[in-house]
């Protein structure tokens, strides 16, 4: 059990110490993965940025999804989505999430592009993996950008999702795989939905830290 995302990030960082010599780039998935990723970045002294991906939600059940899309257009859609939703509905939802991806790139990265990924060790961080769709498109984006090694690191995941992700990433680090997995929130004492403003506050704090060079985050460009 983790007290909160900060605690989870600190514990995850300990498990990732082996990657310090590789000078990894930590890419966190907003919103929930930001504080976890920042803790990993601080502990490892590693570069940090955000990778923007979005779940494709079912129209009648937004908490569940039939796939995901990344900021470069990489898309993952589960096999039977076409049986449940009309093609026009799928396309409409995709366009809605593309717009949200663009909004988040502007809000959280000031519209700036991702840092160079080519030949680097990339550590993809989130606060947990439920279905795994967003993490899978994040992996696809990193593959498209010729990342040297892709490590997926999360505090918690369900067994089925962890097994699927392990086949697509180069390496997988998961602190807890509950026997009876219901939701990411079950392993956190303090769980809540992170707001845009909290993400921006965390990024501003990151920028203000001494000795940190994050050219991709310009405080004047952050949309509040």
C-alpha positions as protocol buffer text, in pm:
chain_id: "A"
residue {
  index: 1
  type: UNK
  ca { x: 0 y: 0 z: 0 }
}
residue {
  index: 2
  type: UNK
  ca { x: 122 y: 349 z: -91 }
}
residue {
  index: 3
  type: UNK
  ca { x: 39 y: 658 z: 113 }
}
residue {
  index: 4
  type: UNK
  ca { x: 0 y: 871 z: -199 }
}
residue {
  index: 5
  type: UNK
  ca { x: 158 y: 928 z: -540 }
}
residue {
  index: 6
  type: UNK
  ca { x: 464 y: 1094 z: -387 }
}
residue {
  index: 7
  type: UNK
  ca { x: 528 y: 788 z: -172 }
}
residue {
  index: 8
  type: UNK
  ca { x: 473 y: 558 z: -471 }
}
residue {
  index: 9
  type: UNK
  ca { x: 719 y: 758 z: -678 }
}
residue {
  index: 10
  type: UNK
  ca { x: 987 y: 743 z: -411 }
}
residue {
  index: 11
  type: UNK
  ca { x: 951 y: 367 z: -381 }
}
residue {
  index: 12
  type: UNK
  ca { x: 945 y: 323 z: -758 }
}
residue {
  index: 13
  type: UNK
  ca { x: 1265 y: 526 z: -786 }
}
residue {
  index: 14
  type: UNK
  ca { x: 1442 y: 283 z: -556 }
}
residue {
  index: 15
  type: UNK
  ca { x: 1349 y: -3 z: -787 }
}
residue {
  index: 16
  type: UNK
  ca { x: 1480 y: 194 z: -1085 }
}
residue {
  index: 17
  type: UNK
  ca { x: 1822 y: 282 z: -940 }
}
residue {
  index: 18
  type: UNK
  ca { x: 1986 y: 33 z: -1180 }
}
residue {
  index: 19
  type: UNK
  ca { x: 1902 y: 266 z: -1471 }
}
residue {
  index: 20
  type: UNK
  ca { x: 2086 y: 569 z: -1331 }
}
residue {
  index: 21
  type: UNK
  ca { x: 2407 y: 502 z: -1531 }
}
residue {
  index: 22
  type: UNK
  ca { x: 2203 y: 499 z: -1855 }
}
residue {
  index: 23
  type: UNK
  ca { x: 2108 y: 868 z: -1817 }
}
residue {
  index: 24
  type: UNK
  ca { x: 1740 y: 789 z: -1878 }
}
residue {
  index: 25
  type: UNK
  ca { x: 1466 y: 1027 z: -1981 }
}
residue {
  index: 26
  type: UNK
  ca { x: 1161 y: 998 z: -1757 }
}
residue {
  index: 27
  type: UNK
  ca { x: 834 y: 1046 z: -1948 }
}
residue {
  index: 28
  type: UNK
  ca { x: 533 y: 1075 z: -1720 }
}
residue {
  index: 29
  type: UNK
  ca { x: 173 y: 1030 z: -1833 }
}
residue {
  index: 30
  type: UNK
  ca { x: -56 y: 1310 z: -1709 }
}
residue {
  index: 31
  type: UNK
  ca { x: -231 y: 1360 z: -1496 }
}
residue {
  index: 32
  type: UNK
  ca { x: -183 y: 1087 z: -1236 }
}
residue {
  index: 33
  type: UNK
  ca { x: 166 y: 990 z: -1344 }
}
residue {
  index: 34
  type: UNK
  ca { x: 319 y: 1335 z: -1307 }
}
residue {
  index: 35
  type: UNK
  ca { x: 402 y: 1332 z: -936 }
}
residue {
  index: 36
  type: UNK
  ca { x: 518 y: 970 z: -955 }
}
residue {
  index: 37
  type: UNK
  ca { x: 744 y: 1052 z: -1247 }
}
residue {
  index: 38
  type: UNK
  ca { x: 882 y: 1365 z: -1083 }
}
residue {
  index: 39
  type: UNK
  ca { x: 987 y: 1168 z: -777 }
}
residue {
  index: 40
  type: UNK
  ca { x: 1163 y: 913 z: -998 }
}
residue {
  index: 41
  type: UNK
  ca { x: 1336 y: 1191 z: -1190 }
}
residue {
  index: 42
  type: UNK
  ca { x: 1455 y: 1363 z: -872 }
}
residue {
  index: 43
  type: UNK
  ca { x: 1588 y: 1048 z: -710 }
}
residue {
  index: 44
  type: UNK
  ca { x: 1772 y: 935 z: -1025 }
}
residue {
  index: 45
  type: UNK
  ca { x: 1889 y: 1282 z: -1126 }
}
residue {
  index: 46
  type: UNK
  ca { x: 1727 y: 1216 z: -1462 }
}
residue {
  index: 47
  type: UNK
  ca { x: 1578 y: 1433 z: -1735 }
}
residue {
  index: 48
  type: UNK
  ca { x: 1200 y: 1468 z: -1720 }
}
residue {
  index: 49
  type: UNK
  ca { x: 915 y: 1548 z: -1954 }
}
residue {
  index: 50
  type: UNK
  ca { x: 552 y: 1458 z: -2019 }
}
residue {
  index: 51
  type: UNK
  ca { x: 415 y: 1229 z: -2287 }
}
residue {
  index: 52
  type: UNK
  ca { x: 55 y: 1303 z: -2380 }
}
residue {
  index: 53
  type: UNK
  ca { x: -177 y: 1009 z: -2445 }
}
residue {
  index: 54
  type: UNK
  ca { x: -551 y: 970 z: -2401 }
}
residue {
  index: 55
  type: UNK
  ca { x: -790 y: 685 z: -2344 }
}
residue {
  index: 56
  type: UNK
  ca { x: -1069 y: 639 z: -2600 }
}
residue {
  index: 57
  type: UNK
  ca { x: -1370 y: 615 z: -2367 }
}
residue {
  index: 58
  type: UNK
  ca { x: -1695 y: 434 z: -2426 }
}
residue {
  index: 59
  type: UNK
  ca { x: -1970 y: 695 z: -2472 }
}
residue {
  index: 60
  type: UNK
  ca { x: -2195 y: 536 z: -2208 }
}
residue {
  index: 61
  type: UNK
  ca { x: -1913 y: 449 z: -1965 }
}
residue {
  index: 62
  type: UNK
  ca { x: -1630 y: 706 z: -1975 }
}
residue {
  index: 63
  type: UNK
  ca { x: -1433 y: 524 z: -1704 }
}
residue {
  index: 64
  type: UNK
  ca { x: -1384 y: 231 z: -1942 }
}
residue {
  index: 65
  type: UNK
  ca { x: -1211 y: 253 z: -2278 }
}
residue {
  index: 66
  type: UNK
  ca { x: -1181 y: 68 z: -2607 }
}
residue {
  index: 67
  type: UNK
  ca { x: -833 y: 200 z: -2687 }
}
residue {
  index: 68
  type: UNK
  ca { x: -606 y: 503 z: -2669 }
}
residue {
  index: 69
  type: UNK
  ca { x: -430 y: 762 z: -2885 }
}
residue {
  index: 70
  type: UNK
  ca { x: -94 y: 937 z: -2846 }
}
residue {
  index: 71
  type: UNK
  ca { x: 20 y: 1286 z: -2938 }
}
residue {
  index: 72
  type: UNK
  ca { x: 188 y: 1165 z: -3258 }
}
residue {
  index: 73
  type: UNK
  ca { x: -131 y: 992 z: -3374 }
}
residue {
  index: 74
  type: UNK
  ca { x: -28 y: 642 z: -3266 }
}
residue {
  index: 75
  type: UNK
  ca { x: -347 y: 452 z: -3189 }
}
residue {
  index: 76
  type: UNK
  ca { x: -439 y: 131 z: -3012 }
}
residue {
  index: 77
  type: UNK
  ca { x: -792 y: -8 z: -3039 }
}
residue {
  index: 78
  type: UNK
  ca { x: -898 y: -336 z: -2881 }
}
residue {
  index: 79
  type: UNK
  ca { x: -1001 y: -613 z: -3117 }
}
residue {
  index: 80
  type: UNK
  ca { x: -1377 y: -617 z: -3070 }
}
residue {
  index: 81
  type: UNK
  ca { x: -1439 y: -242 z: -3059 }
}
residue {
  index: 82
  type: UNK
  ca { x: -1604 y: -259 z: -3400 }
}
residue {
  index: 83
  type: UNK
  ca { x: -1868 y: -497 z: -3265 }
}
residue {
  index: 84
  type: UNK
  ca { x: -1968 y: -257 z: -2988 }
}
residue {
  index: 85
  type: UNK
  ca { x: -1940 y: 80 z: -3160 }
}
residue {
  index: 86
  type: UNK
  ca { x: -2016 y: 210 z: -3507 }
}
residue {
  index: 87
  type: UNK
  ca { x: -1719 y: 327 z: -3711 }
}
residue {
  index: 88
  type: UNK
  ca { x: -1856 y: 682 z: -3708 }
}
residue {
  index: 89
  type: UNK
  ca { x: -1878 y: 675 z: -3327 }
}
residue {
  index: 90
  type: UNK
  ca { x: -1520 y: 552 z: -3296 }
}
residue {
  index: 91
  type: UNK
  ca { x: -1398 y: 827 z: -3528 }
}
residue {
  index: 92
  type: UNK
  ca { x: -1595 y: 1094 z: -3339 }
}
residue {
  index: 93
  type: UNK
  ca { x: -1443 y: 984 z: -3007 }
}
residue {
  index: 94
  type: UNK
  ca { x: -1096 y: 978 z: -3162 }
}
residue {
  index: 95
  type: UNK
  ca { x: -1135 y: 1336 z: -3284 }
}
residue {
  index: 96
  type: UNK
  ca { x: -1255 y: 1448 z: -2941 }
}
residue {
  index: 97
  type: UNK
  ca { x: -950 y: 1293 z: -2776 }
}
residue {
  index: 98
  type: UNK
  ca { x: -713 y: 1432 z: -3039 }
}
residue {
  index: 99
  type: UNK
  ca { x: -843 y: 1776 z: -2942 }
}
residue {
  index: 100
  type: UNK
  ca { x: -784 y: 1697 z: -2573 }
}
residue {
  index: 101
  type: UNK
  ca { x: -433 y: 1572 z: -2649 }
}
residue {
  index: 102
  type: UNK
  ca { x: -357 y: 1901 z: -2825 }
}
residue {
  index: 103
  type: UNK
  ca { x: -500 y: 2097 z: -2532 }
}
residue {
  index: 104
  type: UNK
  ca { x: -278 y: 1909 z: -2287 }
}
residue {
  index: 105
  type: UNK
  ca { x: 34 y: 1954 z: -2499 }
}
residue {
  index: 106
  type: UNK
  ca { x: -33 y: 2328 z: -2492 }
}
residue {
  index: 107
  type: UNK
  ca { x: -130 y: 2336 z: -2124 }
}
residue {
  index: 108
  type: UNK
  ca { x: 139 y: 2110 z: -1979 }
}
residue {
  index: 109
  type: UNK
  ca { x: 431 y: 2154 z: -2222 }
}
residue {
  index: 110
  type: UNK
  ca { x: 359 y: 2505 z: -2346 }
}
residue {
  index: 111
  type: UNK
  ca { x: 308 y: 2361 z: -2695 }
}
residue {
  index: 112
  type: UNK
  ca { x: 669 y: 2243 z: -2706 }
}
residue {
  index: 113
  type: UNK
  ca { x: 764 y: 1911 z: -2868 }
}
residue {
  index: 114
  type: UNK
  ca { x: 891 y: 1608 z: -2682 }
}
residue {
  index: 115
  type: UNK
  ca { x: 1266 y: 1598 z: -2620 }
}
residue {
  index: 116
  type: UNK
  ca { x: 1472 y: 1383 z: -2855 }
}
residue {
  index: 117
  type: UNK
  ca { x: 1408 y: 1014 z: -2781 }
}
residue {
  index: 118
  type: UNK
  ca { x: 1637 y: 854 z: -3036 }
}
residue {
  index: 119
  type: UNK
  ca { x: 1882 y: 602 z: -2884 }
}
residue {
  index: 120
  type: UNK
  ca { x: 1792 y: 705 z: -2529 }
}
residue {
  index: 121
  type: UNK
  ca { x: 1671 y: 488 z: -2245 }
}
residue {
  index: 122
  type: UNK
  ca { x: 1313 y: 601 z: -2189 }
}
residue {
  index: 123
  type: UNK
  ca { x: 1131 y: 524 z: -1865 }
}
residue {
  index: 124
  type: UNK
  ca { x: 754 y: 557 z: -1908 }
}
residue {
  index: 125
  type: UNK
  ca { x: 586 y: 628 z: -1575 }
}
residue {
  index: 126
  type: UNK
  ca { x: 224 y: 632 z: -1464 }
}
residue {
  index: 127
  type: UNK
  ca { x: 55 y: 591 z: -1126 }
}
residue {
  index: 128
  type: UNK
  ca { x: -63 y: 246 z: -1230 }
}
residue {
  index: 129
  type: UNK
  ca { x: -187 y: 33 z: -1518 }
}
residue {
  index: 130
  type: UNK
  ca { x: -544 y: -91 z: -1536 }
}
residue {
  index: 131
  type: UNK
  ca { x: -631 y: -189 z: -1895 }
}
residue {
  index: 132
  type: UNK
  ca { x: -300 y: -70 z: -2037 }
}
residue {
  index: 133
  type: UNK
  ca { x: -423 y: 106 z: -2351 }
}
residue {
  index: 134
  type: UNK
  ca { x: -259 y: 442 z: -2278 }
}
residue {
  index: 135
  type: UNK
  ca { x: 73 y: 280 z: -2190 }
}
residue {
  index: 136
  type: UNK
  ca { x: 66 y: 74 z: -2508 }
}
residue {
  index: 137
  type: UNK
  ca { x: 29 y: 383 z: -2731 }
}
residue {
  index: 138
  type: UNK
  ca { x: 303 y: 555 z: -2530 }
}
residue {
  index: 139
  type: UNK
  ca { x: 528 y: 261 z: -2616 }
}
residue {
  index: 140
  type: UNK
  ca { x: 427 y: 288 z: -2982 }
}
residue {
  index: 141
  type: UNK
  ca { x: 518 y: 657 z: -2986 }
}
residue {
  index: 142
  type: UNK
  ca { x: 860 y: 584 z: -2834 }
}
residue {
  index: 143
  type: UNK
  ca { x: 921 y: 308 z: -3091 }
}
residue {
  index: 144
  type: UNK
  ca { x: 832 y: 550 z: -3370 }
}
residue {
  index: 145
  type: UNK
  ca { x: 1084 y: 800 z: -3230 }
}
residue {
  index: 146
  type: UNK
  ca { x: 1358 y: 531 z: -3229 }
}
residue {
  index: 147
  type: UNK
  ca { x: 1405 y: 510 z: -2852 }
}
residue {
  index: 148
  type: UNK
  ca { x: 1707 y: 300 z: -2757 }
}
residue {
  index: 149
  type: UNK
  ca { x: 1535 y: 116 z: -2472 }
}
residue {
  index: 150
  type: UNK
  ca { x: 1180 y: 146 z: -2340 }
}
residue {
  index: 151
  type: UNK
  ca { x: 1122 y: 72 z: -1973 }
}
residue {
  index: 152
  type: UNK
  ca { x: 768 y: 83 z: -1833 }
}
residue {
  index: 153
  type: UNK
  ca { x: 765 y: 158 z: -1460 }
}
residue {
  index: 154
  type: UNK
  ca { x: 454 y: 177 z: -1242 }
}
residue {
  index: 155
  type: UNK
  ca { x: 366 y: 122 z: -877 }
}
residue {
  index: 156
  type: UNK
  ca { x: 81 y: -118 z: -955 }
}
residue {
  index: 157
  type: UNK
  ca { x: -76 y: -313 z: -1241 }
}
residue {
  index: 158
  type: UNK
  ca { x: -321 y: -593 z: -1301 }
}
residue {
  index: 159
  type: UNK
  ca { x: -167 y: -925 z: -1403 }
}
residue {
  index: 160
  type: UNK
  ca { x: -325 y: -938 z: -1750 }
}
residue {
  index: 161
  type: UNK
  ca { x: -222 y: -583 z: -1836 }
}
residue {
  index: 162
  type: UNK
  ca { x: 129 y: -635 z: -1697 }
}
residue {
  index: 163
  type: UNK
  ca { x: 177 y: -947 z: -1910 }
}
residue {
  index: 164
  type: UNK
  ca { x: 63 y: -762 z: -2223 }
}
residue {
  index: 165
  type: UNK
  ca { x: 286 y: -461 z: -2157 }
}
residue {
  index: 166
  type: UNK
  ca { x: 586 y: -686 z: -2084 }
}
residue {
  index: 167
  type: UNK
  ca { x: 563 y: -818 z: -2440 }
}
residue {
  index: 168
  type: UNK
  ca { x: 576 y: -469 z: -2592 }
}
residue {
  index: 169
  type: UNK
  ca { x: 823 y: -285 z: -2368 }
}
residue {
  index: 170
  type: UNK
  ca { x: 1188 y: -382 z: -2343 }
}
residue {
  index: 171
  type: UNK
  ca { x: 1164 y: -402 z: -1965 }
}
residue {
  index: 172
  type: UNK
  ca { x: 883 y: -374 z: -1709 }
}
residue {
  index: 173
  type: UNK
  ca { x: 908 y: -269 z: -1344 }
}
residue {
  index: 174
  type: UNK
  ca { x: 593 y: -308 z: -1132 }
}
residue {
  index: 175
  type: UNK
  ca { x: 606 y: -285 z: -753 }
}
residue {
  index: 176
  type: UNK
  ca { x: 274 y: -456 z: -685 }
}
residue {
  index: 177
  type: UNK
  ca { x: 57 y: -692 z: -890 }
}
residue {
  index: 178
  type: UNK
  ca { x: -241 y: -769 z: -662 }
}
residue {
  index: 179
  type: UNK
  ca { x: -392 y: -1115 z: -682 }
}
residue {
  index: 180
  type: UNK
  ca { x: -736 y: -957 z: -693 }
}
residue {
  index: 181
  type: UNK
  ca { x: -686 y: -643 z: -896 }
}
residue {
  index: 182
  type: UNK
  ca { x: -987 y: -412 z: -920 }
}
residue {
  index: 183
  type: UNK
  ca { x: -845 y: -66 z: -984 }
}
residue {
  index: 184
  type: UNK
  ca { x: -525 y: 134 z: -949 }
}
residue {
  index: 185
  type: UNK
  ca { x: -678 y: 322 z: -656 }
}
residue {
  index: 186
  type: UNK
  ca { x: -693 y: 11 z: -437 }
}
residue {
  index: 187
  type: UNK
  ca { x: -324 y: 32 z: -344 }
}
residue {
  index: 188
  type: UNK
  ca { x: -331 y: 401 z: -246 }
}
residue {
  index: 189
  type: UNK
  ca { x: -438 y: 529 z: 95 }
}
residue {
  index: 190
  type: UNK
  ca { x: -494 y: 877 z: -49 }
}
residue {
  index: 191
  type: UNK
  ca { x: -636 y: 859 z: -401 }
}
residue {
  index: 192
  type: UNK
  ca { x: -803 y: 1137 z: -595 }
}
residue {
  index: 193
  type: UNK
  ca { x: -830 y: 1266 z: -950 }
}
residue {
  index: 194
  type: UNK
  ca { x: -547 y: 1508 z: -1023 }
}
residue {
  index: 195
  type: UNK
  ca { x: -645 y: 1847 z: -1165 }
}
residue {
  index: 196
  type: UNK
  ca { x: -476 y: 2048 z: -1440 }
}
residue {
  index: 197
  type: UNK
  ca { x: -379 y: 2309 z: -1181 }
}
residue {
  index: 198
  type: UNK
  ca { x: -203 y: 2053 z: -964 }
}
residue {
  index: 199
  type: UNK
  ca { x: -4 y: 1931 z: -1264 }
}
residue {
  index: 200
  type: UNK
  ca { x: 97 y: 2289 z: -1342 }
}
residue {
  index: 201
  type: UNK
  ca { x: 194 y: 2351 z: -980 }
}
residue {
  index: 202
  type: UNK
  ca { x: 415 y: 2041 z: -985 }
}
residue {
  index: 203
  type: UNK
  ca { x: 581 y: 2157 z: -1307 }
}
residue {
  index: 204
  type: UNK
  ca { x: 640 y: 2507 z: -1172 }
}
residue {
  index: 205
  type: UNK
  ca { x: 802 y: 2354 z: -865 }
}
residue {
  index: 206
  type: UNK
  ca { x: 1020 y: 2143 z: -1092 }
}
residue {
  index: 207
  type: UNK
  ca { x: 1131 y: 2448 z: -1288 }
}
residue {
  index: 208
  type: UNK
  ca { x: 1221 y: 2640 z: -972 }
}
residue {
  index: 209
  type: UNK
  ca { x: 1442 y: 2367 z: -830 }
}
residue {
  index: 210
  type: UNK
  ca { x: 1808 y: 2461 z: -832 }
}
residue {
  index: 211
  type: UNK
  ca { x: 2037 y: 2274 z: -1067 }
}
residue {
  index: 212
  type: UNK
  ca { x: 1754 y: 2144 z: -1287 }
}
residue {
  index: 213
  type: UNK
  ca { x: 1763 y: 2218 z: -1658 }
}
residue {
  index: 214
  type: UNK
  ca { x: 1427 y: 2166 z: -1823 }
}
residue {
  index: 215
  type: UNK
  ca { x: 1427 y: 2370 z: -2141 }
}
residue {
  index: 216
  type: UNK
  ca { x: 1104 y: 2205 z: -2254 }
}
residue {
  index: 217
  type: UNK
  ca { x: 914 y: 2367 z: -1967 }
}
residue {
  index: 218
  type: UNK
  ca { x: 892 y: 2746 z: -1996 }
}
residue {
  index: 219
  type: UNK
  ca { x: 687 y: 2893 z: -1709 }
}
residue {
  index: 220
  type: UNK
  ca { x: 575 y: 3181 z: -1928 }
}
residue {
  index: 221
  type: UNK
  ca { x: 419 y: 2935 z: -2171 }
}
residue {
  index: 222
  type: UNK
  ca { x: 220 y: 2735 z: -1919 }
}
residue {
  index: 223
  type: UNK
  ca { x: -153 y: 2783 z: -1961 }
}
residue {
  index: 224
  type: UNK
  ca { x: -327 y: 2810 z: -1622 }
}
